Amino acid sequence: MAGYYLFLQLGCAFGLLAVTAFFGFIPLWLLEFLRKKGKDQSESGWLSYLSCFSGGVFMATCFLDVIPHVSENYQKMIEDYGVEYPVPLFQVFICCGFFFVYFIEEITGLIFGAGGHGHSHGHGHSHAGPIHVDTKEEKVTKLV
């Protein structure tokens, strides 16, 4: 019987992963669709809305399902084994997970983002220098 519950939990976990991944990839699919249509991602509020929705799915999954489940099992472990830790370990690991996701986001922003260069400050000139955009091949070259 325990094998059945393990199989059920694993199936639910992978199902939840698939649903979360599906809704998480919707903004990427929308971005690709908008690029094919010739619209820039900044012109579309839908991309922002869908990104917020996928983040909300992630947060709801975490707060409404994962954290209560882990908390219940943590309390059961303390009662069954009589082990007491000075800090609640599951909450420490949850915080570490959130910070890990945050740091990954910051690192990818630094690596793949503009990094503060190539934007206009609204005072009549740009710091990017002259560029040439080849729309047929989607290449951008700097003319310096």
PDB file of C-alpha atoms in Angstrom:
ATOM      1  CA  MET A   1       0.000   0.000   0.000  1.00  0.00           C
ATOM      2  CA  ALA A   2       2.892   2.380   0.753  1.00  0.00           C
ATOM      3  CA  GLY A   3       4.208   1.822  -2.779  1.00  0.00           C
ATOM      4  CA  TYR A   4       0.872   2.964  -4.187  1.00  0.00           C
ATOM      5  CA  TYR A   5       0.999   6.237  -2.240  1.00  0.00           C
ATOM      6  CA  LEU A   6       4.586   6.838  -3.305  1.00  0.00           C
ATOM      7  CA  PHE A   7       3.593   6.236  -6.929  1.00  0.00           C
ATOM      8  CA  LEU A   8       0.619   8.568  -6.497  1.00  0.00           C
ATOM      9  CA  GLN A   9       2.774  11.301  -4.946  1.00  0.00           C
ATOM     10  CA  LEU A  10       5.382  11.005  -7.687  1.00  0.00           C
ATOM     11  CA  GLY A  11       2.681  11.115 -10.349  1.00  0.00           C
ATOM     12  CA  CYS A  12       1.131  14.209  -8.787  1.00  0.00           C
ATOM     13  CA  ALA A  13       4.544  15.855  -8.455  1.00  0.00           C
ATOM     14  CA  PHE A  14       5.365  15.275 -12.128  1.00  0.00           C
ATOM     15  CA  GLY A  15       1.871  16.367 -13.150  1.00  0.00           C
ATOM     16  CA  LEU A  16       2.269  19.543 -11.132  1.00  0.00           C
ATOM     17  CA  LEU A  17       5.688  20.089 -12.705  1.00  0.00           C
ATOM     18  CA  ALA A  18       4.227  19.668 -16.190  1.00  0.00           C
ATOM     19  CA  VAL A  19       1.358  22.089 -15.556  1.00  0.00           C
ATOM     20  CA  THR A  20       3.667  24.657 -13.957  1.00  0.00           C
ATOM     21  CA  ALA A  21       6.182  24.327 -16.796  1.00  0.00           C
ATOM     22  CA  PHE A  22       3.416  24.695 -19.385  1.00  0.00           C
ATOM     23  CA  PHE A  23       2.142  27.930 -17.872  1.00  0.00           C
ATOM     24  CA  GLY A  24       5.715  29.080 -17.286  1.00  0.00           C
ATOM     25  CA  PHE A  25       6.582  28.670 -20.968  1.00  0.00           C
ATOM     26  CA  ILE A  26       3.514  30.517 -22.265  1.00  0.00           C
ATOM     27  CA  PRO A  27       5.332  33.902 -22.183  1.00  0.00           C
ATOM     28  CA  LEU A  28       8.189  32.455 -24.241  1.00  0.00           C
ATOM     29  CA  TRP A  29       5.780  31.062 -26.807  1.00  0.00           C
ATOM     30  CA  LEU A  30       3.962  34.388 -26.906  1.00  0.00           C
ATOM     31  CA  LEU A  31       7.267  36.221 -27.388  1.00  0.00           C
ATOM     32  CA  GLU A  32       8.139  33.961 -30.324  1.00  0.00           C
ATOM     33  CA  PHE A  33       4.662  34.524 -31.784  1.00  0.00           C
ATOM     34  CA  LEU A  34       5.019  38.304 -31.437  1.00  0.00           C
ATOM     35  CA  ARG A  35       8.462  38.254 -33.061  1.00  0.00           C
ATOM     36  CA  LYS A  36       7.017  36.402 -36.038  1.00  0.00           C
ATOM     37  CA  LYS A  37       4.235  38.990 -36.254  1.00  0.00           C
ATOM     38  CA  GLY A  38       6.824  41.779 -36.181  1.00  0.00           C
ATOM     39  CA  LYS A  39       5.813  43.270 -32.844  1.00  0.00           C
ATOM     40  CA  ASP A  40       8.335  44.087 -30.164  1.00  0.00           C
ATOM     41  CA  GLN A  41       7.892  42.556 -26.717  1.00  0.00           C
ATOM     42  CA  SER A  42       7.730  46.022 -25.154  1.00  0.00           C
ATOM     43  CA  GLU A  43       4.643  46.830 -27.221  1.00  0.00           C
ATOM     44  CA  SER A  44       2.674  43.990 -25.727  1.00  0.00           C
ATOM     45  CA  GLY A  45       1.296  44.036 -22.220  1.00  0.00           C
ATOM     46  CA  TRP A  46       0.240  40.417 -22.652  1.00  0.00           C
ATOM     47  CA  LEU A  47       3.789  39.181 -22.200  1.00  0.00           C
ATOM     48  CA  SER A  48       4.018  40.941 -18.863  1.00  0.00           C
ATOM     49  CA  TYR A  49       0.606  39.652 -17.795  1.00  0.00           C
ATOM     50  CA  LEU A  50       1.466  36.064 -18.682  1.00  0.00           C
ATOM     51  CA  SER A  51       4.831  36.292 -16.921  1.00  0.00           C
ATOM     52  CA  CYS A  52       3.065  37.511 -13.798  1.00  0.00           C
ATOM     53  CA  PHE A  53       0.512  34.718 -14.142  1.00  0.00           C
ATOM     54  CA  SER A  54       3.194  32.033 -14.418  1.00  0.00           C
ATOM     55  CA  GLY A  55       4.981  33.508 -11.397  1.00  0.00           C
ATOM     56  CA  GLY A  56       1.671  33.446  -9.539  1.00  0.00           C
ATOM     57  CA  VAL A  57       1.212  29.772 -10.396  1.00  0.00           C
ATOM     58  CA  PHE A  58       4.666  29.065  -8.983  1.00  0.00           C
ATOM     59  CA  MET A  59       4.003  31.043  -5.800  1.00  0.00           C
ATOM     60  CA  ALA A  60       0.536  29.524  -5.300  1.00  0.00           C
ATOM     61  CA  THR A  61       1.939  26.025  -5.748  1.00  0.00           C
ATOM     62  CA  CYS A  62       4.592  26.741  -3.178  1.00  0.00           C
ATOM     63  CA  PHE A  63       2.454  28.458  -0.554  1.00  0.00           C
ATOM     64  CA  LEU A  64      -0.743  26.441  -0.894  1.00  0.00           C
ATOM     65  CA  ASP A  65       0.628  22.945  -1.444  1.00  0.00           C
ATOM     66  CA  VAL A  66       4.311  22.404  -0.838  1.00  0.00           C
ATOM     67  CA  ILE A  67       4.892  24.399   2.358  1.00  0.00           C
ATOM     68  CA  PRO A  68       1.891  22.989   4.309  1.00  0.00           C
ATOM     69  CA  HIS A  69       2.832  19.456   3.231  1.00  0.00           C
ATOM     70  CA  VAL A  70       6.438  19.883   4.360  1.00  0.00           C
ATOM     71  CA  SER A  71       5.357  21.542   7.622  1.00  0.00           C
ATOM     72  CA  GLU A  72       3.038  18.646   8.442  1.00  0.00           C
ATOM     73  CA  ASN A  73       5.722  16.054   7.744  1.00  0.00           C
ATOM     74  CA  TYR A  74       8.299  18.063   9.711  1.00  0.00           C
ATOM     75  CA  GLN A  75       6.047  18.095  12.779  1.00  0.00           C
ATOM     76  CA  LYS A  76       5.423  14.365  12.365  1.00  0.00           C
ATOM     77  CA  MET A  77       9.168  13.731  12.166  1.00  0.00           C
ATOM     78  CA  ILE A  78       9.749  15.685  15.390  1.00  0.00           C
ATOM     79  CA  GLU A  79       7.030  13.673  17.173  1.00  0.00           C
ATOM     80  CA  ASP A  80       8.121  10.280  15.801  1.00  0.00           C
ATOM     81  CA  TYR A  81      11.860  10.603  16.333  1.00  0.00           C
ATOM     82  CA  GLY A  82      11.944  13.037  19.242  1.00  0.00           C
ATOM     83  CA  VAL A  83      14.432  15.228  17.417  1.00  0.00           C
ATOM     84  CA  GLU A  84      14.402  18.945  18.104  1.00  0.00           C
ATOM     85  CA  TYR A  85      16.433  21.456  16.122  1.00  0.00           C
ATOM     86  CA  PRO A  86      17.136  25.015  17.330  1.00  0.00           C
ATOM     87  CA  VAL A  87      15.683  26.404  14.096  1.00  0.00           C
ATOM     88  CA  PRO A  88      12.902  25.006  11.898  1.00  0.00           C
ATOM     89  CA  LEU A  89      14.979  23.435   9.144  1.00  0.00           C
ATOM     90  CA  PHE A  90      12.240  23.251   6.534  1.00  0.00           C
ATOM     91  CA  GLN A  91      11.711  27.023   6.732  1.00  0.00           C
ATOM     92  CA  VAL A  92      15.450  27.612   6.372  1.00  0.00           C
ATOM     93  CA  PHE A  93      15.522  25.411   3.271  1.00  0.00           C
ATOM     94  CA  ILE A  94      12.478  27.186   1.823  1.00  0.00           C
ATOM     95  CA  CYS A  95      14.204  30.544   2.294  1.00  0.00           C
ATOM     96  CA  CYS A  96      17.360  29.148   0.693  1.00  0.00           C
ATOM     97  CA  GLY A  97      15.286  28.004  -2.276  1.00  0.00           C
ATOM     98  CA  PHE A  98      13.710  31.422  -2.738  1.00  0.00           C
ATOM     99  CA  PHE A  99      17.092  33.125  -2.503  1.00  0.00           C
ATOM    100  CA  PHE A 100      18.534  30.613  -4.974  1.00  0.00           C
ATOM    101  CA  VAL A 101      15.823  31.482  -7.511  1.00  0.00           C
ATOM    102  CA  TYR A 102      16.393  35.197  -6.858  1.00  0.00           C
ATOM    103  CA  PHE A 103      20.159  34.914  -7.372  1.00  0.00           C
ATOM    104  CA  ILE A 104      19.695  32.925 -10.584  1.00  0.00           C
ATOM    105  CA  GLU A 105      17.368  35.667 -11.832  1.00  0.00           C
ATOM    106  CA  GLU A 106      19.877  38.384 -10.937  1.00  0.00           C
ATOM    107  CA  ILE A 107      22.787  36.522 -12.529  1.00  0.00           C
ATOM    108  CA  THR A 108      20.890  35.913 -15.762  1.00  0.00           C
ATOM    109  CA  GLY A 109      19.876  39.579 -15.763  1.00  0.00           C
ATOM    110  CA  LEU A 110      23.519  40.592 -15.468  1.00  0.00           C
ATOM    111  CA  ILE A 111      24.685  38.159 -18.129  1.00  0.00           C
ATOM    112  CA  PHE A 112      21.907  38.523 -20.688  1.00  0.00           C
ATOM    113  CA  GLY A 113      20.560  41.967 -19.792  1.00  0.00           C
ATOM    114  CA  ALA A 114      21.799  45.288 -21.153  1.00  0.00           C
ATOM    115  CA  GLY A 115      23.666  45.971 -17.930  1.00  0.00           C
ATOM    116  CA  GLY A 116      22.825  49.666 -18.080  1.00  0.00           C
ATOM    117  CA  HIS A 117      24.405  50.242 -21.481  1.00  0.00           C
ATOM    118  CA  GLY A 118      22.784  51.042 -24.773  1.00  0.00           C
ATOM    119  CA  HIS A 119      19.794  52.920 -23.436  1.00  0.00           C
ATOM    120  CA  SER A 120      18.710  56.517 -23.766  1.00  0.00           C
ATOM    121  CA  HIS A 121      18.572  58.815 -20.766  1.00  0.00           C
ATOM    122  CA  GLY A 122      16.108  61.148 -22.446  1.00  0.00           C
ATOM    123  CA  HIS A 123      18.567  64.005 -22.881  1.00  0.00           C
ATOM    124  CA  GLY A 124      18.883  63.976 -26.656  1.00  0.00           C
ATOM    125  CA  HIS A 125      21.459  61.273 -27.230  1.00  0.00           C
ATOM    126  CA  SER A 126      22.076  57.606 -26.665  1.00  0.00           C
ATOM    127  CA  HIS A 127      25.098  55.898 -25.155  1.00  0.00           C
ATOM    128  CA  ALA A 128      24.879  52.902 -27.469  1.00  0.00           C
ATOM    129  CA  GLY A 129      26.579  54.485 -30.465  1.00  0.00           C
ATOM    130  CA  PRO A 130      25.417  54.098 -34.055  1.00  0.00           C
ATOM    131  CA  ILE A 131      23.957  50.710 -34.869  1.00  0.00           C
ATOM    132  CA  HIS A 132      22.661  49.016 -37.987  1.00  0.00           C
ATOM    133  CA  VAL A 133      19.701  46.644 -37.783  1.00  0.00           C
ATOM    134  CA  ASP A 134      19.304  44.038 -40.523  1.00  0.00           C
ATOM    135  CA  THR A 135      15.657  43.030 -40.192  1.00  0.00           C
ATOM    136  CA  LYS A 136      15.853  40.142 -42.653  1.00  0.00           C
ATOM    137  CA  GLU A 137      18.518  38.292 -40.681  1.00  0.00           C
ATOM    138  CA  GLU A 138      17.696  39.819 -37.279  1.00  0.00           C
ATOM    139  CA  LYS A 139      21.286  41.006 -36.830  1.00  0.00           C
ATOM    140  CA  VAL A 140      22.356  44.116 -34.972  1.00  0.00           C
ATOM    141  CA  THR A 141      25.848  45.428 -35.668  1.00  0.00           C
ATOM    142  CA  LYS A 142      27.607  48.364 -34.054  1.00  0.00           C
ATOM    143  CA  LEU A 143      29.089  50.858 -36.516  1.00  0.00           C
ATOM    144  CA  VAL A 144      32.128  52.076 -34.584  1.00  0.00           C
TER     145      VAL A 144
END
